[in-house]
Coordinates of N, CA and C in Angstrom, one line a residue:
M62 N 84.5 184.7 139.9 CA 85.5 185.1 138.9 C 84.8 185.0 137.5
M63 N 85.0 186.0 136.7 CA 84.4 186.1 135.4 C 85.3 185.3 134.4
E64 N 84.6 184.7 133.4 CA 85.2 184.0 132.3 C 85.8 185.1 131.3
P65 N 86.9 184.9 130.7 CA 87.4 185.8 129.7 C 86.5 185.8 128.5
M66 N 86.2 187.0 128.0 CA 85.3 187.1 126.8 C 86.1 186.9 125.5
E67 N 85.6 186.1 124.6 CA 86.2 185.9 123.3 C 85.6 186.9 122.4
V68 N 86.5 187.7 121.7 CA 86.0 188.7 120.8 C 85.2 188.1 119.7
D69 N 85.6 186.9 119.2 CA 84.9 186.3 118.1 C 83.4 185.9 118.4
E70 N 83.1 185.8 119.7 CA 81.8 185.4 120.1 C 80.8 186.6 119.7
F71 N 81.3 187.8 119.7 CA 80.4 188.9 119.4 C 80.6 189.6 118.1
F72 N 81.8 189.5 117.6 CA 82.2 190.2 116.4 C 82.8 189.2 115.4
G73 N 82.0 188.3 114.9 CA 82.5 187.2 114.1 C 82.5 187.6 112.6
G74 N 82.0 188.7 112.2 CA 81.8 189.0 110.8 C 80.5 188.7 110.3
P75 N 80.3 188.9 109.0 CA 79.0 188.6 108.4 C 78.6 187.1 108.5
G76 N 77.4 186.8 108.7 CA 77.0 185.4 108.8 C 76.5 184.9 107.4
P77 N 76.1 183.7 107.4 CA 75.7 183.0 106.1 C 74.5 183.8 105.4
E78 N 73.6 184.3 106.2 CA 72.4 185.0 105.7 C 72.9 186.4 105.0
D79 N 73.8 187.0 105.7 CA 74.4 188.2 105.2 C 75.1 188.0 103.9
L80 N 75.8 186.9 103.8 CA 76.6 186.6 102.5 C 75.6 186.3 101.4
L81 N 74.5 185.6 101.7 CA 73.4 185.4 100.7 C 72.8 186.7 100.2
N82 N 72.5 187.5 101.2 CA 71.9 188.8 100.8 C 72.8 189.7 100.0
A83 N 74.1 189.6 100.3 CA 75.1 190.3 99.6 C 75.2 189.8 98.1
A84 N 75.2 188.5 98.0 CA 75.3 187.8 96.7 C 74.1 188.3 95.8
A85 N 72.9 188.3 96.4 CA 71.7 188.7 95.7 C 71.8 190.1 95.2
A86 N 72.3 191.0 96.1 CA 72.4 192.4 95.8 C 73.5 192.7 94.8
I87 N 74.6 192.0 94.9 CA 75.6 192.2 93.9 C 75.1 191.7 92.5
A88 N 74.5 190.6 92.5 CA 73.9 190.1 91.2 C 72.9 191.0 90.6
Q89 N 72.1 191.7 91.4 CA 71.1 192.6 90.9 C 71.8 193.9 90.3
A90 N 72.9 194.3 91.0 CA 73.7 195.4 90.5 C 74.3 195.1 89.2
L91 N 74.8 193.9 89.0 CA 75.5 193.5 87.8 C 74.4 193.4 86.7
R92 N 73.2 193.0 87.0 CA 72.1 192.9 86.0 C 71.8 194.4 85.5
Q93 N 71.8 195.3 86.4 CA 71.6 196.7 86.0 C 72.7 197.2 85.1
F94 N 74.0 196.9 85.5 CA 75.1 197.3 84.6 C 74.9 196.6 83.2
A95 N 74.5 195.4 83.2 CA 74.3 194.7 81.9 C 73.2 195.4 81.1
A96 N 72.2 195.9 81.7 CA 71.1 196.6 81.0 C 71.6 197.9 80.4
V97 N 72.5 198.6 81.1 CA 73.1 199.8 80.6 C 74.0 199.4 79.3
E98 N 74.8 198.4 79.5 CA 75.6 198.0 78.3 C 74.8 197.6 77.1
A99 N 73.7 196.8 77.4 CA 72.8 196.4 76.3 C 72.1 197.6 75.6
Q100 N 71.8 198.6 76.4 CA 71.2 199.8 75.9 C 72.2 200.5 75.0
A101 N 73.4 200.6 75.5 CA 74.5 201.3 74.7 C 74.7 200.5 73.4
A102 N 74.7 199.2 73.4 CA 74.9 198.4 72.2 C 73.8 198.7 71.2
G103 N 72.5 198.7 71.7 CA 71.4 199.0 70.8 C 71.5 200.4 70.2
G104 N 71.9 201.4 71.0 CA 72.0 202.8 70.6 C 73.1 202.9 69.5
L105 N 74.2 202.2 69.7 CA 75.3 202.2 68.8 C 74.9 201.5 67.4
R106 N 74.2 200.4 67.6 CA 73.7 199.7 66.3 C 72.7 200.6 65.5
A107 N 71.9 201.4 66.2 CA 71.0 202.3 65.6 C 71.7 203.4 64.8
C108 N 73.0 203.7 65.1 CA 73.8 204.7 64.4 C 74.4 204.1 63.1
L109 N 74.4 202.8 63.0 CA 75.0 202.2 61.8 C 74.2 202.5 60.6
P110 N 74.9 202.8 59.5 CA 74.1 203.0 58.2 C 73.5 201.7 57.7
S111 N 72.4 201.8 57.1 CA 71.7 200.6 56.5 C 72.3 200.3 55.1
A112 N 72.0 199.2 54.5 CA 72.5 198.8 53.2 C 72.1 199.8 52.1
T113 N 71.0 200.6 52.4 CA 70.5 201.5 51.3 C 71.1 202.9 51.5
D114 N 71.8 203.2 52.7 CA 72.3 204.5 52.9 C 73.6 204.7 52.0
A115 N 73.6 205.8 51.4 CA 74.8 206.2 50.5 C 75.7 207.1 51.4
G116 N 77.0 207.0 51.1 CA 77.9 207.8 51.8 C 79.3 207.7 51.3
P117 N 80.2 208.6 51.6 CA 81.5 208.5 51.1 C 82.3 207.3 51.7
I118 N 83.3 206.9 51.1 CA 84.1 205.7 51.5 C 84.7 205.8 52.9
S119 N 84.9 207.1 53.3 CA 85.5 207.3 54.7 C 84.5 206.9 55.7
D120 N 83.2 206.8 55.4 CA 82.2 206.4 56.4 C 82.4 204.9 56.8
I121 N 83.1 204.1 56.0 CA 83.2 202.7 56.3 C 84.1 202.5 57.5
R122 N 85.1 203.4 57.7 CA 85.9 203.3 58.9 C 85.1 203.7 60.1
R123 N 84.3 204.7 60.0 CA 83.4 205.1 61.1 C 82.4 204.0 61.4
A124 N 81.8 203.4 60.4 CA 80.9 202.4 60.6 C 81.5 201.1 61.3
K125 N 82.7 200.8 60.9 CA 83.5 199.7 61.5 C 83.7 200.0 63.0
S126 N 84.1 201.2 63.3 CA 84.3 201.6 64.7 C 83.1 201.5 65.5
I127 N 82.0 202.0 65.0 CA 80.7 201.9 65.7 C 80.2 200.5 65.9
A128 N 80.4 199.7 64.8 CA 80.0 198.2 64.9 C 80.8 197.5 66.0
A129 N 82.1 197.8 66.0 CA 83.0 197.2 67.0 C 82.6 197.6 68.4
A130 N 82.3 198.9 68.6 CA 81.9 199.3 70.0 C 80.6 198.7 70.4
A131 N 79.7 198.5 69.4 CA 78.4 197.9 69.7 C 78.6 196.4 70.1
T132 N 79.4 195.8 69.4 CA 79.7 194.4 69.7 C 80.3 194.2 71.0
E133 N 81.3 195.1 71.4 CA 81.9 195.0 72.7 C 80.9 195.2 73.8
A134 N 80.1 196.2 73.6 CA 79.0 196.5 74.7 C 78.1 195.3 74.8
A135 N 77.7 194.7 73.7 CA 76.8 193.6 73.8 C 77.5 192.4 74.5
S136 N 78.8 192.2 74.2 CA 79.6 191.1 74.9 C 79.7 191.4 76.4
R137 N 80.0 192.6 76.7 CA 80.0 193.0 78.2 C 78.7 192.7 78.9
A138 N 77.6 193.1 78.2 CA 76.3 192.8 78.8 C 76.1 191.3 79.0
A139 N 76.4 190.5 78.0 CA 76.2 189.1 78.2 C 77.1 188.5 79.3
L140 N 78.3 189.0 79.4 CA 79.2 188.5 80.5 C 78.7 188.9 81.8
L141 N 78.2 190.2 82.0 CA 77.7 190.6 83.2 C 76.4 189.8 83.7
L142 N 75.6 189.5 82.7 CA 74.4 188.7 83.0 C 74.8 187.3 83.5
E143 N 75.8 186.7 82.8 CA 76.3 185.4 83.3 C 76.9 185.5 84.7
A144 N 77.7 186.6 84.9 CA 78.3 186.7 86.2 C 77.2 186.9 87.3
A145 N 76.2 187.6 87.0 CA 75.1 187.8 88.0 C 74.5 186.4 88.3
D146 N 74.2 185.6 87.3 CA 73.7 184.3 87.5 C 74.6 183.4 88.3
I147 N 75.9 183.5 88.1 CA 76.9 182.8 88.9 C 76.9 183.2 90.4
L148 N 76.8 184.5 90.6 CA 76.9 185.1 91.9 C 75.6 184.9 92.8
A149 N 74.5 185.0 92.1 CA 73.2 185.1 92.8 C 73.0 184.0 93.9
P150 N 73.2 182.7 93.6 CA 72.9 181.7 94.6 C 73.9 181.6 95.7
G151 N 75.0 182.4 95.7 CA 76.0 182.3 96.7 C 77.0 181.2 96.4
G152 N 77.7 180.8 97.4 CA 78.7 179.7 97.3 C 80.0 180.2 97.9
T153 N 81.0 179.3 97.8 CA 82.3 179.7 98.3 C 83.0 180.6 97.3
V154 N 84.0 181.3 97.8 CA 84.8 182.2 96.9 C 85.5 181.3 95.8
A155 N 86.0 180.2 96.2 CA 86.7 179.4 95.2 C 85.8 178.9 94.1
E156 N 84.5 178.5 94.5 CA 83.6 178.0 93.5 C 83.2 179.2 92.5
I157 N 82.9 180.3 93.1 CA 82.4 181.5 92.3 C 83.5 181.9 91.4
A158 N 84.7 182.1 92.0 CA 85.9 182.5 91.2 C 86.1 181.6 90.0
T159 N 86.1 180.3 90.2 CA 86.3 179.4 89.2 C 85.2 179.5 88.1
A160 N 84.0 179.6 88.5 CA 82.9 179.8 87.5 C 83.0 181.1 86.7
L161 N 83.4 182.2 87.4 CA 83.6 183.5 86.8 C 84.7 183.5 85.8
A162 N 85.8 182.8 86.2 CA 87.0 182.7 85.3 C 86.6 181.9 84.1
A163 N 85.8 180.9 84.2 CA 85.4 180.1 83.1 C 84.5 180.9 82.1
A164 N 83.7 181.8 82.7 CA 82.8 182.6 81.9 C 83.6 183.7 81.1
T165 N 84.6 184.2 81.8 CA 85.4 185.2 81.1 C 86.2 184.6 80.0
K166 N 86.7 183.4 80.3 CA 87.5 182.6 79.3 C 86.6 182.4 78.0
R167 N 85.4 182.0 78.2 CA 84.5 181.7 77.1 C 84.2 183.0 76.3
A168 N 84.3 184.1 77.0 CA 84.1 185.4 76.3 C 85.4 185.9 75.7
G169 N 86.5 185.2 75.9 CA 87.8 185.6 75.4 C 88.5 186.7 76.1
L170 N 88.2 186.8 77.4 CA 88.7 187.9 78.2 C 89.4 187.3 79.5
P171 N 90.3 188.1 80.0 CA 91.0 187.6 81.3 C 90.0 187.8 82.5
P172 N 90.1 186.9 83.5 CA 89.2 187.0 84.6 C 89.2 188.3 85.3
R173 N 90.3 189.0 85.3 CA 90.4 190.3 86.1 C 89.5 191.4 85.5
V174 N 89.0 191.2 84.3 CA 88.1 192.2 83.6 C 86.9 192.4 84.4
L175 N 86.4 191.4 85.2 CA 85.2 191.6 86.0 C 85.4 192.3 87.3
V176 N 86.7 192.5 87.8 CA 87.0 193.1 89.1 C 86.4 194.5 89.2
P177 N 86.6 195.4 88.3 CA 86.1 196.7 88.5 C 84.5 196.7 88.5
Q178 N 83.9 195.9 87.8 CA 82.4 195.8 87.8 C 81.9 195.2 89.1
L179 N 82.7 194.2 89.7 CA 82.3 193.7 91.0 C 82.5 194.7 92.1
R180 N 83.6 195.5 92.0 CA 83.8 196.5 93.0 C 82.7 197.6 92.9
A181 N 82.4 198.0 91.7 CA 81.3 199.0 91.5 C 80.0 198.5 92.0
A182 N 79.7 197.2 91.8 CA 78.5 196.6 92.3 C 78.4 196.6 93.8
A183 N 79.5 196.3 94.4 CA 79.5 196.3 95.9 C 79.3 197.7 96.5
L184 N 79.7 198.7 95.7 CA 79.6 200.1 96.2 C 78.2 200.6 95.9
S185 N 77.5 200.0 95.0 CA 76.2 200.6 94.6 C 75.0 199.8 95.1
L186 N 75.2 199.0 96.2 CA 74.1 198.2 96.7 C 72.9 199.1 97.1
P187 N 71.7 198.8 96.6 CA 70.6 199.6 97.0 C 69.9 199.1 98.3
T188 N 70.7 199.0 99.4 CA 70.1 198.5 100.6 C 70.7 199.3 101.8
D189 N 69.9 199.4 102.9 CA 70.5 200.0 104.1 C 70.9 198.9 105.1
D190 N 71.0 197.7 104.6 CA 71.4 196.5 105.4 C 72.9 196.6 105.5
A191 N 73.4 197.1 106.7 CA 74.9 197.3 106.8 C 75.6 196.0 106.8
S192 N 75.0 194.9 107.3 CA 75.7 193.6 107.3 C 75.8 193.1 105.9
A193 N 74.8 193.3 105.0 CA 74.9 192.9 103.6 C 76.0 193.7 102.9
R194 N 76.0 195.0 103.2 CA 77.1 195.9 102.6 C 78.5 195.4 103.0
I195 N 78.7 195.1 104.2 CA 80.0 194.6 104.7 C 80.3 193.3 104.1
A196 N 79.3 192.4 104.0 CA 79.5 191.1 103.4 C 79.8 191.2 101.9
A197 N 79.2 192.1 101.3 CA 79.4 192.3 99.8 C 80.8 192.8 99.6
S198 N 81.3 193.8 100.5 CA 82.6 194.3 100.3 C 83.7 193.2 100.6
I199 N 83.4 192.4 101.6 CA 84.4 191.3 101.9 C 84.4 190.3 100.7
R200 N 83.2 189.9 100.3 CA 83.1 188.9 99.2 C 83.8 189.4 97.9
V201 N 83.6 190.7 97.6 CA 84.2 191.2 96.3 C 85.7 191.3 96.5
H202 N 86.1 191.7 97.7 CA 87.6 191.8 97.9 C 88.2 190.4 97.8
E203 N 87.5 189.3 98.3 CA 88.1 188.0 98.2 C 88.0 187.5 96.7
L204 N 86.9 187.8 96.0 CA 86.8 187.5 94.6 C 87.9 188.2 93.7
A205 N 88.1 189.5 94.0 CA 89.1 190.2 93.3 C 90.5 189.6 93.5
A206 N 90.8 189.2 94.7 CA 92.1 188.5 94.9 C 92.2 187.2 94.1
A207 N 91.1 186.5 94.1 CA 91.1 185.2 93.4 C 91.1 185.4 91.9
L208 N 90.4 186.4 91.3 CA 90.4 186.6 89.9 C 91.7 187.3 89.4
N209 N 92.4 188.0 90.2 CA 93.6 188.7 89.9 C 94.8 187.7 90.0
A210 N 94.6 186.6 90.6 CA 95.7 185.7 90.9 C 96.2 185.0 89.6

């Protein structure tokens, strides 16, 4: 007589190695997003008039707007780099979510601000490792729930 087969014996979900690969891939994607934000900040700052540039008073409002956008882009870049450093070594969802929440708090932002970037990172993984992609999707889903709580 055959023993009943346990489904979990064969289909238990991503293993520890898959979760570590996913963490590394998500962190790399966040670093790439940070590079884009930093590049945008630099481009915006290059548009700002220098102290010797003359212009009408209405340009002050435009310059303030550009300066604010550059500052926001630079802040997002810094936050994404910190998030990448937090995620890269792996860990439990609770540990990572707590560290991410603390990072966003230091930046003066709510934790949920990272959720779209994390989801985009999970979707943009440059790997054909299906297990890592599944693990990344699961990890980001769990983190999103923790950060939105």
